[in-house]
């Protein structure tokens, strides 16, 4: 049983560019959440998707957007990249919106230069 | 506004001894608390959780204590093993309100267990 898988594992982008990160949830899970983890900090909630809709959003600008597909997989898009967007981006999946015992992927390390 | 705080950036203990990791929170709406462990180059792994209706939860070597009046929780690891060396994150959520369905994490504590 595959756990949460994220791609790519590492990415280098230039300021101003756009990036798309991908996540496949653990089998049986229908809810996907995205977190940003800056160096030396805990993960910060970006948003959560359930039934292909954004259900909750953290304190992130509109440059951060997402999508959930019918097979429950999800994408995180970041436009107009800033140096400060460099971080580890974590995807977490769970069954149901209120279930916070989430399973995390290994993350995508994004570096903006 | 740091709603979940882990004030100790690091902790070093000897193998076989007890490790105690602490976490404080400010949001009284939080009613569910979790601990995650993270190794380098891996995502956080769920360790143990506790609901606000309890004050203690045990799972093998891991015990979480919750003191609601002090808005404080702690994770005890007994006995500590070198394989427990990792970053430990405390996280909180609520069954309703603005924290529903999302986790608010502390900054993490680096635990090093020496053989």
Tab-separated table of C-alpha atoms in Angstrom:
chain	number	residue	atom	x	y	z
A	1	UNK	CA	0.000	0.000	0.000
A	2	UNK	CA	1.668	3.183	-1.186
A	3	UNK	CA	1.652	6.040	1.232
A	4	UNK	CA	1.475	9.679	0.262
A	5	UNK	CA	3.679	10.366	-2.739
A	6	UNK	CA	4.882	13.766	-3.884
A	7	UNK	CA	6.668	14.882	-7.005
A	8	UNK	CA	9.150	16.195	-7.735
A	9	UNK	CA	11.384	15.741	-4.666
A	10	UNK	CA	13.547	18.738	-5.469
A	11	UNK	CA	13.025	21.766	-7.663
A	12	UNK	CA	14.945	24.931	-8.457
A	13	UNK	CA	13.072	27.892	-9.920
A	14	UNK	CA	13.864	31.529	-10.706
A	15	UNK	CA	12.107	34.478	-9.103
A	16	UNK	CA	8.928	35.370	-10.950
A	17	UNK	CA	8.398	31.901	-12.355
A	18	UNK	CA	5.490	29.618	-11.641
A	19	UNK	CA	5.665	26.118	-10.135
A	20	UNK	CA	3.331	23.134	-9.820
A	21	UNK	CA	3.794	20.474	-7.174
A	22	UNK	CA	1.914	17.184	-7.182
A	23	UNK	CA	0.570	14.842	-4.543
A	24	UNK	CA	-1.080	11.428	-4.566
A	25	UNK	CA	-2.854	10.619	-1.303
A	26	UNK	CA	-2.605	7.389	0.611
A	27	UNK	CA	-4.990	4.721	-0.677
A	28	UNK	CA	-8.448	5.197	0.820
A	29	UNK	CA	-7.897	8.849	1.699
A	30	UNK	CA	-10.060	11.552	0.157
A	31	UNK	CA	-8.738	14.748	1.750
A	32	UNK	CA	-5.481	16.492	0.894
A	33	UNK	CA	-3.824	19.314	2.805
A	34	UNK	CA	-0.733	21.290	1.870
A	35	UNK	CA	1.830	22.708	4.280
A	36	UNK	CA	4.891	24.905	3.869
A	37	UNK	CA	7.860	24.264	6.122
A	38	UNK	CA	10.544	26.933	6.183
A	39	UNK	CA	13.982	26.056	7.521
A	40	UNK	CA	13.967	25.691	11.306
A	41	UNK	CA	10.192	26.122	11.547
A	42	UNK	CA	7.205	23.860	11.891
A	43	UNK	CA	4.912	23.189	8.929
A	44	UNK	CA	2.382	25.948	8.193
A	45	UNK	CA	-1.041	25.128	6.797
A	46	UNK	CA	-1.652	26.436	3.277
A	47	UNK	CA	-5.022	24.925	2.350
A	48	UNK	CA	-7.096	21.758	2.319
A	49	UNK	CA	-9.050	20.093	-0.478
A	50	UNK	CA	-12.017	17.773	-0.144
A	51	UNK	CA	-14.480	16.770	-2.849
A	52	UNK	CA	-12.436	18.833	-5.326
A	53	UNK	CA	-13.071	22.051	-3.402
A	54	UNK	CA	-10.881	24.198	-1.184
A	55	UNK	CA	-12.354	23.777	2.302
A	56	UNK	CA	-9.931	25.638	4.523
A	57	UNK	CA	-7.196	28.145	3.830
A	58	UNK	CA	-4.317	29.384	5.921
A	59	UNK	CA	-2.698	32.794	5.844
A	60	UNK	CA	-1.154	32.562	2.374
A	61	UNK	CA	-1.562	34.990	-0.541
A	62	UNK	CA	-3.594	34.260	-3.651
A	63	UNK	CA	-0.369	33.401	-5.484
A	64	UNK	CA	-0.833	30.007	-3.829
A	65	UNK	CA	-3.601	28.013	-5.450
A	66	UNK	CA	-4.521	24.385	-5.710
A	67	UNK	CA	-6.641	21.776	-7.293
A	68	UNK	CA	-7.987	18.355	-6.432
A	69	UNK	CA	-8.836	15.811	-9.100
A	70	UNK	CA	-11.600	13.172	-9.088
A	71	UNK	CA	-9.046	10.512	-8.104
A	72	UNK	CA	-8.262	12.643	-4.984
A	73	UNK	CA	-4.762	13.585	-6.150
A	74	UNK	CA	-3.876	17.238	-5.805
A	75	UNK	CA	-1.681	20.001	-7.182
A	76	UNK	CA	-0.242	23.069	-5.510
A	77	UNK	CA	0.522	26.007	-7.792
A	78	UNK	CA	2.590	29.005	-6.820
A	79	UNK	CA	2.759	32.011	-9.169
A	80	UNK	CA	5.249	34.864	-9.275
A	81	UNK	CA	7.742	33.049	-7.086
A	82	UNK	CA	9.612	35.012	-4.431
A	83	UNK	CA	12.877	34.096	-2.737
A	84	UNK	CA	10.866	33.660	0.471
A	85	UNK	CA	8.864	30.841	-1.118
A	86	UNK	CA	11.916	28.599	-0.791
A	87	UNK	CA	10.810	25.858	1.584
A	88	UNK	CA	9.821	22.233	1.961
A	89	UNK	CA	6.262	21.740	0.737
A	90	UNK	CA	4.449	18.895	2.422
A	91	UNK	CA	1.300	17.160	1.329
A	92	UNK	CA	-0.825	15.342	3.897
A	93	UNK	CA	-3.786	13.086	3.300
A	94	UNK	CA	-6.558	11.863	5.556
A	95	UNK	CA	-9.995	10.333	5.357
A	96	UNK	CA	-12.589	13.043	5.878
A	97	UNK	CA	-12.156	16.749	6.455
A	98	UNK	CA	-12.121	16.703	10.251
A	99	UNK	CA	-9.688	13.824	10.629
A	100	UNK	CA	-6.405	15.436	11.522
A	101	UNK	CA	-4.401	12.222	11.967
A	102	UNK	CA	-2.889	12.987	8.630
A	103	UNK	CA	-0.245	11.019	6.786
A	104	UNK	CA	2.507	13.108	5.224
A	105	UNK	CA	4.525	12.669	2.069
A	106	UNK	CA	8.283	13.166	1.990
A	107	UNK	CA	7.876	16.680	0.662
A	108	UNK	CA	9.119	18.728	-2.279
A	109	UNK	CA	12.132	20.931	-1.603
A	110	UNK	CA	11.632	24.149	-3.588
A	111	UNK	CA	14.535	26.539	-3.999
A	112	UNK	CA	13.884	29.934	-5.580
A	113	UNK	CA	16.979	31.735	-6.890
B	1	UNK	CA	0.899	34.857	16.370
B	2	UNK	CA	2.472	31.567	17.438
B	3	UNK	CA	-0.470	29.573	18.792
B	4	UNK	CA	1.602	26.445	19.448
B	5	UNK	CA	5.048	26.820	20.982
B	6	UNK	CA	7.870	24.425	21.631
B	7	UNK	CA	10.281	26.504	23.645
B	8	UNK	CA	13.160	24.027	23.657
B	9	UNK	CA	14.867	23.940	20.246
B	10	UNK	CA	16.889	20.888	21.259
B	11	UNK	CA	17.151	18.166	23.886
B	12	UNK	CA	19.959	15.705	24.509
B	13	UNK	CA	19.503	12.549	26.605
B	14	UNK	CA	21.346	9.339	27.321
B	15	UNK	CA	20.084	6.044	25.946
B	16	UNK	CA	17.751	4.324	28.414
B	17	UNK	CA	16.778	7.546	30.189
B	18	UNK	CA	13.533	9.461	29.871
B	19	UNK	CA	13.023	12.136	27.211
B	20	UNK	CA	10.454	14.835	27.988
B	21	UNK	CA	9.391	17.174	25.218
B	22	UNK	CA	7.156	20.105	26.049
B	23	UNK	CA	4.574	22.111	24.149
B	24	UNK	CA	2.398	25.104	25.070
B	25	UNK	CA	-0.622	26.469	23.251
B	26	UNK	CA	-2.644	29.654	23.483
B	27	UNK	CA	-5.828	28.919	21.528
B	28	UNK	CA	-8.454	27.581	23.937
B	29	UNK	CA	-10.452	26.233	20.969
B	30	UNK	CA	-7.853	23.530	20.377
B	31	UNK	CA	-9.233	20.192	21.499
B	32	UNK	CA	-7.062	17.618	19.784
B	33	UNK	CA	-3.304	17.370	20.011
B	34	UNK	CA	-0.785	15.299	18.123
B	35	UNK	CA	2.917	14.584	18.131
B	36	UNK	CA	4.811	13.948	14.928
B	37	UNK	CA	8.372	12.731	14.468
B	38	UNK	CA	10.452	13.808	11.492
B	39	UNK	CA	13.698	12.360	10.180
B	40	UNK	CA	15.796	14.302	7.642
B	41	UNK	CA	14.559	13.977	4.051
B	42	UNK	CA	11.293	12.407	5.203
B	43	UNK	CA	7.844	13.769	5.917
B	44	UNK	CA	6.507	13.953	9.493
B	45	UNK	CA	5.289	10.628	10.888
B	46	UNK	CA	2.339	10.494	13.277
B	47	UNK	CA	3.390	9.308	16.725
B	48	UNK	CA	0.600	9.718	19.257
B	49	UNK	CA	-2.412	11.926	19.905
B	50	UNK	CA	-4.692	12.996	22.730
B	51	UNK	CA	-8.171	14.422	22.900
B	52	UNK	CA	-8.961	17.233	25.314
B	53	UNK	CA	-11.352	14.955	27.221
B	54	UNK	CA	-8.333	12.964	28.424
B	55	UNK	CA	-5.268	13.954	30.381
B	56	UNK	CA	-3.055	11.026	29.420
B	57	UNK	CA	-2.573	8.649	26.516
B	58	UNK	CA	-0.031	5.844	26.279
B	59	UNK	CA	1.317	3.868	23.366
B	60	UNK	CA	4.241	1.629	24.202
B	61	UNK	CA	7.244	3.767	25.146
B	62	UNK	CA	5.383	6.974	24.330
B	63	UNK	CA	3.035	8.809	26.703
B	64	UNK	CA	1.409	12.183	26.117
B	65	UNK	CA	0.135	14.256	29.043
B	66	UNK	CA	-2.311	17.134	28.662
B	67	UNK	CA	-2.850	19.892	31.224
B	68	UNK	CA	-5.743	21.930	29.865
B	69	UNK	CA	-5.767	24.524	32.621
B	70	UNK	CA	-2.108	25.318	31.904
B	71	UNK	CA	-2.554	24.861	28.126
B	72	UNK	CA	0.453	22.560	28.213
B	73	UNK	CA	1.226	19.112	26.893
B	74	UNK	CA	4.267	16.925	27.079
B	75	UNK	CA	5.571	13.804	25.381
B	76	UNK	CA	7.479	11.278	27.477
B	77	UNK	CA	9.655	8.654	25.846
B	78	UNK	CA	10.786	5.857	28.159
B	79	UNK	CA	13.283	4.355	27.667
B	80	UNK	CA	14.881	6.554	25.031
B	81	UNK	CA	16.699	4.821	22.174
B	82	UNK	CA	19.214	6.196	19.646
B	83	UNK	CA	16.639	5.573	16.888
B	84	UNK	CA	14.386	8.131	18.577
B	85	UNK	CA	16.789	10.890	17.504
B	86	UNK	CA	14.692	13.119	15.255
B	87	UNK	CA	12.769	16.393	15.211
B	88	UNK	CA	9.546	16.213	17.216
B	89	UNK	CA	6.620	18.467	16.362
B	90	UNK	CA	3.645	19.188	18.525
B	91	UNK	CA	0.448	19.993	16.605
B	92	UNK	CA	-3.076	21.052	17.531
B	93	UNK	CA	-6.474	21.233	15.917
B	94	UNK	CA	-10.093	21.811	16.827
B	95	UNK	CA	-13.384	20.118	16.020
B	96	UNK	CA	-14.828	23.404	14.843
B	97	UNK	CA	-14.084	27.030	14.151
B	98	UNK	CA	-11.211	28.282	12.082
B	99	UNK	CA	-8.888	25.456	13.081
B	100	UNK	CA	-11.238	22.690	11.923
B	101	UNK	CA	-9.496	20.177	9.736
B	102	UNK	CA	-6.096	21.821	9.891
B	103	UNK	CA	-3.053	21.303	12.041
B	104	UNK	CA	-1.186	24.126	13.742
B	105	UNK	CA	2.394	23.077	14.440
B	106	UNK	CA	5.022	24.171	16.909
B	107	UNK	CA	8.559	24.974	15.778
B	108	UNK	CA	9.885	21.531	16.656
B	109	UNK	CA	12.411	20.138	19.141
B	110	UNK	CA	15.509	18.272	17.977
B	111	UNK	CA	15.947	15.205	20.176
B	112	UNK	CA	19.353	13.531	20.277
B	113	UNK	CA	19.682	10.242	22.145
B	114	UNK	CA	23.303	9.293	22.860
B	115	UNK	CA	24.317	5.615	23.103
